[in-house]
């Protein structure tokens, strides 16, 4: 009796099942001389801008970079749902940190293929747990 061995993680993946959804990743870098105090003064305006973009379904993910090479006050990554590069640049240009001259940015087209997101949402308690 011949039986097939069980599938393993080492089997060739079915590439047709990758998500293949394009987004725009904005990497932000502080300009020379930007201090933590400069950034802190504009955080409320910056967060309000991001929350507005989130409500308009333009922000997929966003947050500061907290360590790594060349990371400083104002370093961050934002992943946008934009129709094209021009729209992504237009959105990123309106960031209060950018308009105040505290940071610059680079826009990359980014294809999301794999990953996993898990969250537990309690409707009755109004809580969530990010895993």
PDB file of C-alpha atoms in Angstrom:
ATOM      1  CA  UNK A   1       0.000   0.000   0.000  1.00  0.00           C
ATOM      2  CA  UNK A   2       1.514   3.305  -1.135  1.00  0.00           C
ATOM      3  CA  UNK A   3       0.580   6.480   0.722  1.00  0.00           C
ATOM      4  CA  UNK A   4       1.662  10.056   0.201  1.00  0.00           C
ATOM      5  CA  UNK A   5       3.928  11.539   2.850  1.00  0.00           C
ATOM      6  CA  UNK A   6       2.350  14.350   4.860  1.00  0.00           C
ATOM      7  CA  UNK A   7       2.857  17.879   3.555  1.00  0.00           C
ATOM      8  CA  UNK A   8       5.605  19.810   5.284  1.00  0.00           C
ATOM      9  CA  UNK A   9       6.524  23.447   5.552  1.00  0.00           C
ATOM     10  CA  UNK A  10       9.310  22.678   3.080  1.00  0.00           C
ATOM     11  CA  UNK A  11       6.931  21.799   0.222  1.00  0.00           C
ATOM     12  CA  UNK A  12       6.849  24.335  -2.597  1.00  0.00           C
ATOM     13  CA  UNK A  13       4.303  27.037  -1.720  1.00  0.00           C
ATOM     14  CA  UNK A  14       1.381  27.776  -4.008  1.00  0.00           C
ATOM     15  CA  UNK A  15       2.459  31.244  -5.144  1.00  0.00           C
ATOM     16  CA  UNK A  16      -0.945  31.897  -6.688  1.00  0.00           C
ATOM     17  CA  UNK A  17      -2.338  32.124  -3.154  1.00  0.00           C
ATOM     18  CA  UNK A  18      -0.126  35.042  -2.076  1.00  0.00           C
ATOM     19  CA  UNK A  19      -2.171  38.142  -1.328  1.00  0.00           C
ATOM     20  CA  UNK A  20      -0.431  40.348  -3.906  1.00  0.00           C
ATOM     21  CA  UNK A  21      -2.044  43.604  -2.769  1.00  0.00           C
ATOM     22  CA  UNK A  22      -0.146  46.823  -3.465  1.00  0.00           C
ATOM     23  CA  UNK A  23       0.218  49.639  -0.961  1.00  0.00           C
ATOM     24  CA  UNK A  24       2.496  52.663  -0.645  1.00  0.00           C
ATOM     25  CA  UNK A  25       5.084  52.577   2.148  1.00  0.00           C
ATOM     26  CA  UNK A  26       6.300  55.973   3.311  1.00  0.00           C
ATOM     27  CA  UNK A  27       9.565  55.982   5.234  1.00  0.00           C
ATOM     28  CA  UNK A  28      10.105  59.220   7.144  1.00  0.00           C
ATOM     29  CA  UNK A  29      13.458  60.566   8.288  1.00  0.00           C
ATOM     30  CA  UNK A  30      14.098  63.558  10.560  1.00  0.00           C
ATOM     31  CA  UNK A  31      16.083  66.405   9.080  1.00  0.00           C
ATOM     32  CA  UNK A  32      19.395  67.203  10.744  1.00  0.00           C
ATOM     33  CA  UNK A  33      18.889  69.095  13.980  1.00  0.00           C
ATOM     34  CA  UNK A  34      15.348  67.833  14.677  1.00  0.00           C
ATOM     35  CA  UNK A  35      14.937  67.267  18.411  1.00  0.00           C
ATOM     36  CA  UNK A  36      12.533  65.162  20.447  1.00  0.00           C
ATOM     37  CA  UNK A  37      11.032  68.432  21.717  1.00  0.00           C
ATOM     38  CA  UNK A  38      10.392  69.612  18.131  1.00  0.00           C
ATOM     39  CA  UNK A  39       8.546  66.369  17.408  1.00  0.00           C
ATOM     40  CA  UNK A  40       6.643  66.350  20.722  1.00  0.00           C
ATOM     41  CA  UNK A  41       5.278  69.840  20.017  1.00  0.00           C
ATOM     42  CA  UNK A  42       3.575  68.593  16.837  1.00  0.00           C
ATOM     43  CA  UNK A  43       2.516  65.093  17.937  1.00  0.00           C
ATOM     44  CA  UNK A  44      -1.133  66.076  18.606  1.00  0.00           C
ATOM     45  CA  UNK A  45      -1.453  67.664  15.146  1.00  0.00           C
ATOM     46  CA  UNK A  46       0.348  64.719  13.504  1.00  0.00           C
ATOM     47  CA  UNK A  47      -1.905  62.152  15.232  1.00  0.00           C
ATOM     48  CA  UNK A  48      -5.040  64.119  14.306  1.00  0.00           C
ATOM     49  CA  UNK A  49      -3.871  64.122  10.665  1.00  0.00           C
ATOM     50  CA  UNK A  50      -3.263  60.348  10.770  1.00  0.00           C
ATOM     51  CA  UNK A  51      -6.628  59.644  12.420  1.00  0.00           C
ATOM     52  CA  UNK A  52      -8.355  61.659   9.699  1.00  0.00           C
ATOM     53  CA  UNK A  53      -6.544  59.583   7.045  1.00  0.00           C
ATOM     54  CA  UNK A  54      -7.515  56.429   8.925  1.00  0.00           C
ATOM     55  CA  UNK A  55     -11.194  57.425   8.935  1.00  0.00           C
ATOM     56  CA  UNK A  56     -10.942  58.009   5.173  1.00  0.00           C
ATOM     57  CA  UNK A  57      -9.459  54.481   4.797  1.00  0.00           C
ATOM     58  CA  UNK A  58      -6.150  55.835   3.512  1.00  0.00           C
ATOM     59  CA  UNK A  59      -3.906  54.529   6.312  1.00  0.00           C
ATOM     60  CA  UNK A  60      -3.278  50.808   6.551  1.00  0.00           C
ATOM     61  CA  UNK A  61      -0.464  50.881   9.158  1.00  0.00           C
ATOM     62  CA  UNK A  62       1.586  53.627  10.785  1.00  0.00           C
ATOM     63  CA  UNK A  63       3.981  54.208  13.642  1.00  0.00           C
ATOM     64  CA  UNK A  64       7.351  55.546  14.733  1.00  0.00           C
ATOM     65  CA  UNK A  65      10.633  53.726  14.299  1.00  0.00           C
ATOM     66  CA  UNK A  66      12.097  53.359  17.783  1.00  0.00           C
ATOM     67  CA  UNK A  67      15.487  51.765  17.094  1.00  0.00           C
ATOM     68  CA  UNK A  68      17.837  50.843  14.294  1.00  0.00           C
ATOM     69  CA  UNK A  69      20.313  52.544  11.988  1.00  0.00           C
ATOM     70  CA  UNK A  70      19.783  56.278  11.462  1.00  0.00           C
ATOM     71  CA  UNK A  71      16.616  56.344  13.610  1.00  0.00           C
ATOM     72  CA  UNK A  72      15.965  59.620  15.374  1.00  0.00           C
ATOM     73  CA  UNK A  73      13.100  61.779  16.622  1.00  0.00           C
ATOM     74  CA  UNK A  74      10.468  61.779  13.892  1.00  0.00           C
ATOM     75  CA  UNK A  75      11.542  58.562  12.159  1.00  0.00           C
ATOM     76  CA  UNK A  76       8.565  56.493  11.090  1.00  0.00           C
ATOM     77  CA  UNK A  77       6.781  54.278   8.599  1.00  0.00           C
ATOM     78  CA  UNK A  78       3.278  54.719   7.221  1.00  0.00           C
ATOM     79  CA  UNK A  79       1.624  52.351   4.773  1.00  0.00           C
ATOM     80  CA  UNK A  80      -1.020  54.060   2.651  1.00  0.00           C
ATOM     81  CA  UNK A  81      -3.905  52.884   0.511  1.00  0.00           C
ATOM     82  CA  UNK A  82      -3.359  55.281  -2.385  1.00  0.00           C
ATOM     83  CA  UNK A  83      -4.388  54.908  -6.006  1.00  0.00           C
ATOM     84  CA  UNK A  84      -0.912  55.729  -7.298  1.00  0.00           C
ATOM     85  CA  UNK A  85       2.463  57.192  -6.367  1.00  0.00           C
ATOM     86  CA  UNK A  86       1.334  60.775  -6.969  1.00  0.00           C
ATOM     87  CA  UNK A  87      -1.515  60.404  -4.486  1.00  0.00           C
ATOM     88  CA  UNK A  88       0.815  58.775  -1.934  1.00  0.00           C
ATOM     89  CA  UNK A  89       3.282  61.663  -2.290  1.00  0.00           C
ATOM     90  CA  UNK A  90       0.466  64.196  -1.948  1.00  0.00           C
ATOM     91  CA  UNK A  91      -0.765  62.536   1.246  1.00  0.00           C
ATOM     92  CA  UNK A  92       2.731  62.242   2.760  1.00  0.00           C
ATOM     93  CA  UNK A  93       3.504  65.870   1.880  1.00  0.00           C
ATOM     94  CA  UNK A  94       0.650  67.030   4.123  1.00  0.00           C
ATOM     95  CA  UNK A  95       2.125  65.403   7.263  1.00  0.00           C
ATOM     96  CA  UNK A  96       2.497  68.189   9.859  1.00  0.00           C
ATOM     97  CA  UNK A  97       6.060  67.031  10.576  1.00  0.00           C
ATOM     98  CA  UNK A  98       6.862  67.473   6.874  1.00  0.00           C
ATOM     99  CA  UNK A  99       5.100  70.825   6.474  1.00  0.00           C
ATOM    100  CA  UNK A 100       6.996  72.100   9.546  1.00  0.00           C
ATOM    101  CA  UNK A 101      10.289  71.066   7.935  1.00  0.00           C
ATOM    102  CA  UNK A 102      11.110  68.489  10.627  1.00  0.00           C
ATOM    103  CA  UNK A 103      11.309  65.452   8.384  1.00  0.00           C
ATOM    104  CA  UNK A 104      11.514  64.230   4.826  1.00  0.00           C
ATOM    105  CA  UNK A 105      10.095  61.074   3.314  1.00  0.00           C
ATOM    106  CA  UNK A 106      10.521  58.504   0.565  1.00  0.00           C
ATOM    107  CA  UNK A 107       7.599  56.641  -1.024  1.00  0.00           C
ATOM    108  CA  UNK A 108       7.942  52.992  -2.038  1.00  0.00           C
ATOM    109  CA  UNK A 109       5.375  50.849  -3.821  1.00  0.00           C
ATOM    110  CA  UNK A 110       5.008  47.819  -1.538  1.00  0.00           C
ATOM    111  CA  UNK A 111       3.356  44.518  -2.393  1.00  0.00           C
ATOM    112  CA  UNK A 112       1.898  42.707   0.600  1.00  0.00           C
ATOM    113  CA  UNK A 113       2.153  38.972  -0.051  1.00  0.00           C
ATOM    114  CA  UNK A 114       2.330  37.122   3.237  1.00  0.00           C
ATOM    115  CA  UNK A 115       1.871  37.575   6.962  1.00  0.00           C
ATOM    116  CA  UNK A 116      -0.670  36.978   9.669  1.00  0.00           C
ATOM    117  CA  UNK A 117      -2.901  39.224  11.762  1.00  0.00           C
ATOM    118  CA  UNK A 118      -4.805  38.046  14.813  1.00  0.00           C
ATOM    119  CA  UNK A 119      -7.050  40.087  17.051  1.00  0.00           C
ATOM    120  CA  UNK A 120      -9.681  39.262  19.619  1.00  0.00           C
ATOM    121  CA  UNK A 121     -12.535  41.765  19.716  1.00  0.00           C
ATOM    122  CA  UNK A 122     -15.117  41.752  22.495  1.00  0.00           C
ATOM    123  CA  UNK A 123     -18.212  43.599  21.364  1.00  0.00           C
ATOM    124  CA  UNK A 124     -19.863  43.300  24.780  1.00  0.00           C
ATOM    125  CA  UNK A 125     -16.909  44.657  26.710  1.00  0.00           C
ATOM    126  CA  UNK A 126     -15.660  47.085  24.074  1.00  0.00           C
ATOM    127  CA  UNK A 127     -12.127  45.702  24.318  1.00  0.00           C
ATOM    128  CA  UNK A 128      -9.598  44.236  21.932  1.00  0.00           C
ATOM    129  CA  UNK A 129      -6.449  42.200  22.223  1.00  0.00           C
ATOM    130  CA  UNK A 130      -3.811  42.515  19.507  1.00  0.00           C
ATOM    131  CA  UNK A 131      -1.786  39.333  19.085  1.00  0.00           C
TER     132      UNK A 131
END
